[in-house]
PDB file of C-alpha atoms in Angstrom:
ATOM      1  CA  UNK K1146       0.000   0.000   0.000  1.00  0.00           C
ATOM      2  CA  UNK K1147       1.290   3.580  -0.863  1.00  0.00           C
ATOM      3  CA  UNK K1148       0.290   6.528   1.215  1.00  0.00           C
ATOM      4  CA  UNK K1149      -1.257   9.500  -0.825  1.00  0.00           C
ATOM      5  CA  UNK K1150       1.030  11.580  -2.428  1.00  0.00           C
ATOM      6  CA  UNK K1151      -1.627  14.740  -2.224  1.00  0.00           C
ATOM      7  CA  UNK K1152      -3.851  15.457   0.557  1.00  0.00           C
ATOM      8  CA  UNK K1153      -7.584  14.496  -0.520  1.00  0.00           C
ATOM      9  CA  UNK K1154     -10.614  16.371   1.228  1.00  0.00           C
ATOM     10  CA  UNK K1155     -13.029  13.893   3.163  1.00  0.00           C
ATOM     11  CA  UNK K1156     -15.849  16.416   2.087  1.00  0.00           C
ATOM     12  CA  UNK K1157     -15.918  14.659  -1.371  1.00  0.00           C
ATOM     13  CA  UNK K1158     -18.148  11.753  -1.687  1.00  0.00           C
ATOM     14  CA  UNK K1159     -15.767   9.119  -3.292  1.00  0.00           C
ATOM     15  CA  UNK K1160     -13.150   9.864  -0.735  1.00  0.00           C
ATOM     16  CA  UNK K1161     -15.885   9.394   2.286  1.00  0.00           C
ATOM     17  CA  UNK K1162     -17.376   6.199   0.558  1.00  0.00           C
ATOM     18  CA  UNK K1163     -13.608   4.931  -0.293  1.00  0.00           C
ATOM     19  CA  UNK K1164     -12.453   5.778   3.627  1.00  0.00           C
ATOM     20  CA  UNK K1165     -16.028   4.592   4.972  1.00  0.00           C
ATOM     21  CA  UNK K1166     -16.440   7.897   6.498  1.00  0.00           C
ATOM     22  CA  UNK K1167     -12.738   8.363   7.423  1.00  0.00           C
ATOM     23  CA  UNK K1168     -12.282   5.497   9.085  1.00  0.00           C
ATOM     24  CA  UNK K1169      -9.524   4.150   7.226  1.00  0.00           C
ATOM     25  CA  UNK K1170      -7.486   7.546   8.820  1.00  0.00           C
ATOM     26  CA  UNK K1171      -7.789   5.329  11.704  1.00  0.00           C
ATOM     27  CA  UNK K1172      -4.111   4.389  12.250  1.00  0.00           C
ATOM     28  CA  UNK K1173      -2.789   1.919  12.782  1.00  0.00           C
ATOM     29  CA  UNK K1174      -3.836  -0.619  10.678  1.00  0.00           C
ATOM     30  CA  UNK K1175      -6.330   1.121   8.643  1.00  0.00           C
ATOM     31  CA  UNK K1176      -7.305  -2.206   6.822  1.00  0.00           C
ATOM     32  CA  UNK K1177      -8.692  -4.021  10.659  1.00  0.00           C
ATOM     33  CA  UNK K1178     -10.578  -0.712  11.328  1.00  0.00           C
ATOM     34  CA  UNK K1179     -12.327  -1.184   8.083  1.00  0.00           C
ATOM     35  CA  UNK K1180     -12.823  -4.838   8.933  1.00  0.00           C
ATOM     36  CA  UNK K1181     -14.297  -3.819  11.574  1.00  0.00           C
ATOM     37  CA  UNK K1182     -16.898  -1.049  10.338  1.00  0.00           C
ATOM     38  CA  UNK K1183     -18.324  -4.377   8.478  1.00  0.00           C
ATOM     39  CA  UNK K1184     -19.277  -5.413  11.956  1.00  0.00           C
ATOM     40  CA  UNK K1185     -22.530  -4.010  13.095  1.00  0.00           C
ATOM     41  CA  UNK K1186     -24.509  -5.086  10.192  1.00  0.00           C
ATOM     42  CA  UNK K1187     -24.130  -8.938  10.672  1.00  0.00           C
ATOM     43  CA  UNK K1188     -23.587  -8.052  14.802  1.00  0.00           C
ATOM     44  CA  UNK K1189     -26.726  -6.262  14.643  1.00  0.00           C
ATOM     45  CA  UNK K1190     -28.915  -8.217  12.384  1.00  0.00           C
ATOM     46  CA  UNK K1191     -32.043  -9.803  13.469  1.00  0.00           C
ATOM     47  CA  UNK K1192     -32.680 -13.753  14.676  1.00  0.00           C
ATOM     48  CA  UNK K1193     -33.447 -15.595  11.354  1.00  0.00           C
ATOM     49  CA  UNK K1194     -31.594 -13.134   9.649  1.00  0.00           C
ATOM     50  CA  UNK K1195     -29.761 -15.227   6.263  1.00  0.00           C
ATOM     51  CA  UNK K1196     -26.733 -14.398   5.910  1.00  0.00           C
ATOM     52  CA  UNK K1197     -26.810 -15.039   2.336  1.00  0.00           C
ATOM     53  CA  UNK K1198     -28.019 -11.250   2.331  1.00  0.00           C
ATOM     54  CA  UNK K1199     -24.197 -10.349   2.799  1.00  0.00           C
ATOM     55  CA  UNK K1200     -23.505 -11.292  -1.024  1.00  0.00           C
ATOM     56  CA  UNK K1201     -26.053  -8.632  -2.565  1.00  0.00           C
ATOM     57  CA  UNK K1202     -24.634  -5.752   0.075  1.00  0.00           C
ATOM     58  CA  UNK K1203     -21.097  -7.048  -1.010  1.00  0.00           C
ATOM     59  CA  UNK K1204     -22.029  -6.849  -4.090  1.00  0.00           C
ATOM     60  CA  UNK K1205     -23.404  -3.154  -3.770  1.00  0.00           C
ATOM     61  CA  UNK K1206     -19.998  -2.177  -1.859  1.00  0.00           C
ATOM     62  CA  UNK K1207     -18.253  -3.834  -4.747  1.00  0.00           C
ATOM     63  CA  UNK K1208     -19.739  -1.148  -7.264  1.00  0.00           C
ATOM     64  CA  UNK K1209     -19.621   1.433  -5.497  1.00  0.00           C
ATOM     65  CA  UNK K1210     -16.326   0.605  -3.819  1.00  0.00           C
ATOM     66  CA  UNK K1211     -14.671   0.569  -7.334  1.00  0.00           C
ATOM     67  CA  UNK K1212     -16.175   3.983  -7.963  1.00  0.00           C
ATOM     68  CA  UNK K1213     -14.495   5.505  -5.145  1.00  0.00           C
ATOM     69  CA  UNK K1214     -11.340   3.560  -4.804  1.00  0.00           C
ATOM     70  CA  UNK K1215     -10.281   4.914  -8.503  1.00  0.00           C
ATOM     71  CA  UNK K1216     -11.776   8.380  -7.268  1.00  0.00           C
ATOM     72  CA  UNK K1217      -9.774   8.222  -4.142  1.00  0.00           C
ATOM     73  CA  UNK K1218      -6.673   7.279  -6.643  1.00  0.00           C
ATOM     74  CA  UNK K1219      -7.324  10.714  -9.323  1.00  0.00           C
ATOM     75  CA  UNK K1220      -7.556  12.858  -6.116  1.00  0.00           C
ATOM     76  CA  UNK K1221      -4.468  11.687  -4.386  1.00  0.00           C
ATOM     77  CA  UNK K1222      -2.275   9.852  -7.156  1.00  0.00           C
ATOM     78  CA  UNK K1223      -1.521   6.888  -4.724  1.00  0.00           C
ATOM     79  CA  UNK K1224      -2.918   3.536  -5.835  1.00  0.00           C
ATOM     80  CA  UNK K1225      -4.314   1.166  -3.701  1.00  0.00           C
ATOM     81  CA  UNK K1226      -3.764   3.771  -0.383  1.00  0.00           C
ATOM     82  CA  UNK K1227      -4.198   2.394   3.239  1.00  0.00           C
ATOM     83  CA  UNK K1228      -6.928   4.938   3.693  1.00  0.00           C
ATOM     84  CA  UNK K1229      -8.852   3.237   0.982  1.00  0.00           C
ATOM     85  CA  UNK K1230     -11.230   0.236   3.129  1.00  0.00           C
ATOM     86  CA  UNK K1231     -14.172   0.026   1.617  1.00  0.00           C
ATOM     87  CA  UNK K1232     -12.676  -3.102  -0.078  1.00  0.00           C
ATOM     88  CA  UNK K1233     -12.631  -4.753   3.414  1.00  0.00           C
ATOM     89  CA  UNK K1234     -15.961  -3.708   4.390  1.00  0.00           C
ATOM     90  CA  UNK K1235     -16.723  -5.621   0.637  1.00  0.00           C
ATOM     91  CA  UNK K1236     -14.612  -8.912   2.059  1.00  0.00           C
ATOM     92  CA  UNK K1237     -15.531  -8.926   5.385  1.00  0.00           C
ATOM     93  CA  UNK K1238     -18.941  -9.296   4.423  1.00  0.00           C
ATOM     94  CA  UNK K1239     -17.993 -12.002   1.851  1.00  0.00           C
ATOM     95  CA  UNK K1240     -16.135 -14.236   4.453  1.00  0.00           C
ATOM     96  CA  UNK K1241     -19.361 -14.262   6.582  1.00  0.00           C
ATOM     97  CA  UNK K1242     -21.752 -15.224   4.211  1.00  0.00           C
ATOM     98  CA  UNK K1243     -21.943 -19.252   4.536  1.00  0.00           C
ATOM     99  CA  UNK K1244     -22.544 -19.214   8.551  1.00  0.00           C
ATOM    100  CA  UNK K1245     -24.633 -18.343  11.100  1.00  0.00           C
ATOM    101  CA  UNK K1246     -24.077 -14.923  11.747  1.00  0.00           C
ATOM    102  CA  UNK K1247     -23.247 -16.032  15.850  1.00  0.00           C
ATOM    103  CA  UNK K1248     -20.646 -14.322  17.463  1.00  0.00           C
ATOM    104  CA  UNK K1249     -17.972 -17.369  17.353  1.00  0.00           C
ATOM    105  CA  UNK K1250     -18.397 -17.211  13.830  1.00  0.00           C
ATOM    106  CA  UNK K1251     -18.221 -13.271  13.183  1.00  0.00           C
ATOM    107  CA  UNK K1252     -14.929 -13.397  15.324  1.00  0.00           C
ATOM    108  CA  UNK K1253     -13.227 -16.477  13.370  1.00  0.00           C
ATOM    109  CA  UNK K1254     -14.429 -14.958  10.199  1.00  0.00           C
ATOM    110  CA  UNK K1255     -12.867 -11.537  10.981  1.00  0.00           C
ATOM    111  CA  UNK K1256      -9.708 -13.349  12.062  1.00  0.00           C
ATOM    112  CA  UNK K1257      -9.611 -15.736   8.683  1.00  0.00           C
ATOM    113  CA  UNK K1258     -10.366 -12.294   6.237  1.00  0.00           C
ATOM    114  CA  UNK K1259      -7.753  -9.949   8.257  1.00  0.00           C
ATOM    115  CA  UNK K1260      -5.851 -13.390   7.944  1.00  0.00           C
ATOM    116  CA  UNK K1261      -5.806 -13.202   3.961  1.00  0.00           C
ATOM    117  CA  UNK K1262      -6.072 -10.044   3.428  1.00  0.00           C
ATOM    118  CA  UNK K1263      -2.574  -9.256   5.010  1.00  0.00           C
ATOM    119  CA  UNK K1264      -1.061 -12.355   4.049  1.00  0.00           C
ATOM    120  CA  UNK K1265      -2.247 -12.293   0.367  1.00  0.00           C
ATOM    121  CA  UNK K1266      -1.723 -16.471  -1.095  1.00  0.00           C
ATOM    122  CA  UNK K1267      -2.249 -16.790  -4.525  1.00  0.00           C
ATOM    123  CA  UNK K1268      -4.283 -15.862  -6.606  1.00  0.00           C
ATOM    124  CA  UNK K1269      -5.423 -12.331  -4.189  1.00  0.00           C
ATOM    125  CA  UNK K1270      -1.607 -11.291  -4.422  1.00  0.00           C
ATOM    126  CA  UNK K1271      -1.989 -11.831  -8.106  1.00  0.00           C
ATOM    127  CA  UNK K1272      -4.845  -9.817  -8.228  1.00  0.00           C
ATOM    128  CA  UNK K1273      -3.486  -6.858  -6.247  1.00  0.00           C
ATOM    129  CA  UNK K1274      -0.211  -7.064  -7.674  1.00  0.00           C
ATOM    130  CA  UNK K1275      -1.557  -7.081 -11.415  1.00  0.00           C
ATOM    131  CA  UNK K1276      -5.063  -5.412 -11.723  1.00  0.00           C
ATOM    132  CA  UNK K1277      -5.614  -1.897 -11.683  1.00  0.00           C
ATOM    133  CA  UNK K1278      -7.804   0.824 -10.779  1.00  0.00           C
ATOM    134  CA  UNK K1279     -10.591   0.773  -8.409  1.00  0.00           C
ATOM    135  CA  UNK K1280     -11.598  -2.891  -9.701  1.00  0.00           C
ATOM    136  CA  UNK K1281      -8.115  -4.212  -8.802  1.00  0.00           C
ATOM    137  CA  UNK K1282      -8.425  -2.403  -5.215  1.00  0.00           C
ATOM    138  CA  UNK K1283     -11.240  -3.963  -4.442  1.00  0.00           C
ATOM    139  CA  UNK K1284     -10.414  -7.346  -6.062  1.00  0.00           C
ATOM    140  CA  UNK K1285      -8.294  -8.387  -3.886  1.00  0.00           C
ATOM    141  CA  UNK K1286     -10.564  -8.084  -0.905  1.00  0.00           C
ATOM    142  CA  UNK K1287     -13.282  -9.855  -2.669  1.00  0.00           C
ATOM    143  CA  UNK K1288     -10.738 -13.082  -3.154  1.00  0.00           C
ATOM    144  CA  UNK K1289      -9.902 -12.700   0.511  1.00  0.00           C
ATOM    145  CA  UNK K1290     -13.345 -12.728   1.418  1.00  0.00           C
ATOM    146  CA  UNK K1291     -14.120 -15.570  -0.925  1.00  0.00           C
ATOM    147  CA  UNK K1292     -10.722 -17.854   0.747  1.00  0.00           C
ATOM    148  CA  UNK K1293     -12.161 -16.885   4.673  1.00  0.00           C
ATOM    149  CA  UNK K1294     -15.506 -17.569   4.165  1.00  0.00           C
ATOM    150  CA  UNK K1295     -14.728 -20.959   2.471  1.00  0.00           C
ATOM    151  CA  UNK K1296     -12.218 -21.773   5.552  1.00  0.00           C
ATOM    152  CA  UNK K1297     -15.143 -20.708   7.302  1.00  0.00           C
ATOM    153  CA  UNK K1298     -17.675 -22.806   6.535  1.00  0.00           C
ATOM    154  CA  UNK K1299     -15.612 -26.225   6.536  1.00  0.00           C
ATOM    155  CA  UNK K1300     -14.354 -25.002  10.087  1.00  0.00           C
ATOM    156  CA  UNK K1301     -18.432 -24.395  10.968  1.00  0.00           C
ATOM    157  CA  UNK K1302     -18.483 -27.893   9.604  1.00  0.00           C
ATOM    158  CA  UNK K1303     -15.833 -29.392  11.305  1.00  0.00           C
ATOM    159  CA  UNK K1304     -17.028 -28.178  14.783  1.00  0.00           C
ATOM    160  CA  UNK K1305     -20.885 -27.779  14.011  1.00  0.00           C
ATOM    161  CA  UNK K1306     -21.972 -24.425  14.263  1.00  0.00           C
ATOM    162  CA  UNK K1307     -24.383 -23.602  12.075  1.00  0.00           C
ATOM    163  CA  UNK K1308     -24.393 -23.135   8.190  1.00  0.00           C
ATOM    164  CA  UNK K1309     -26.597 -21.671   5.835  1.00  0.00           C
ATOM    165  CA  UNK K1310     -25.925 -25.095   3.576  1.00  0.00           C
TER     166      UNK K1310
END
């Protein structure tokens, strides 16, 4: 990650949906803060509540994530900046879809996304190494997301908590 080269304004949308309302100024670690801001919604959502509902609020993150990411990168020349997290409120989200949204689970499937996102196995290295733009920024978080909530659900398997399969 490179730190911006120019100072960007949080008053402009794309910089306040790319920081997720400056929280990725949060420092350190910018990238667990924004892993965390994912938090309330599946924390917070009601019994009976399928988590499959994750994927289409991923999915809107995604779009607009790649909107702002590639805004965030005109404004302040740096690509793929630490301040830049809506890409791991996208992944978080991702890694919890498959299980019961209980707190065991939220807390191993923070653990398993941070996990990949920092460590980056092929193919998300590939992907952040060799796709640009907004859509490469967020990539990378979405393949993260993808390998945790995999790992996930065969650990939920493994020691029966519950699944949405």
């Amino acid at each position: 990650m490179t730190d911006p080269t120019k100072p960007v304004p949080l008053s402009d949308p794309g910089v306040m949906i790319a920081t997720v309302f400056g929280i990725g100024r949060i420092r350190p670690a910018p990238g667990t803060w924004g892993s965390l801001a994912a938090l309330p919604l599946p924390l917070l959502a009601p019994a009976g509540f399928d988590p499959l509902l994750l994927i289409p609020a991923a999915a809107l993150a995604f779009i607009i994530g790649c909107w702002a990411a590639n805004r965030y990168q005109q404004l302040s020349g740096a690509h793929d900046a630490g301040e830049v997290v809506i890409d791991e409120v996208c992944g978080q989200w991702i890694a919890l879809c498959l299980v019961a949204l209980t707190p065991i689970a939220i807390l191993a499937g923070f653990v398993l996304f941070r996990l990949f996102d920092i460590v980056k196995p092929w193919p998300i290295r590939w992907a952040d190494k060799n796709i640009g733009g907004g859509f490469g920024v967020m990539l990378d978080d979405v393949l993260a997301g993808v390998a945790a909530a995999v790992c996930l659900y065969g650990i939920a398997l493994i020691f029966g908590w519950p699944t949405r399969f």
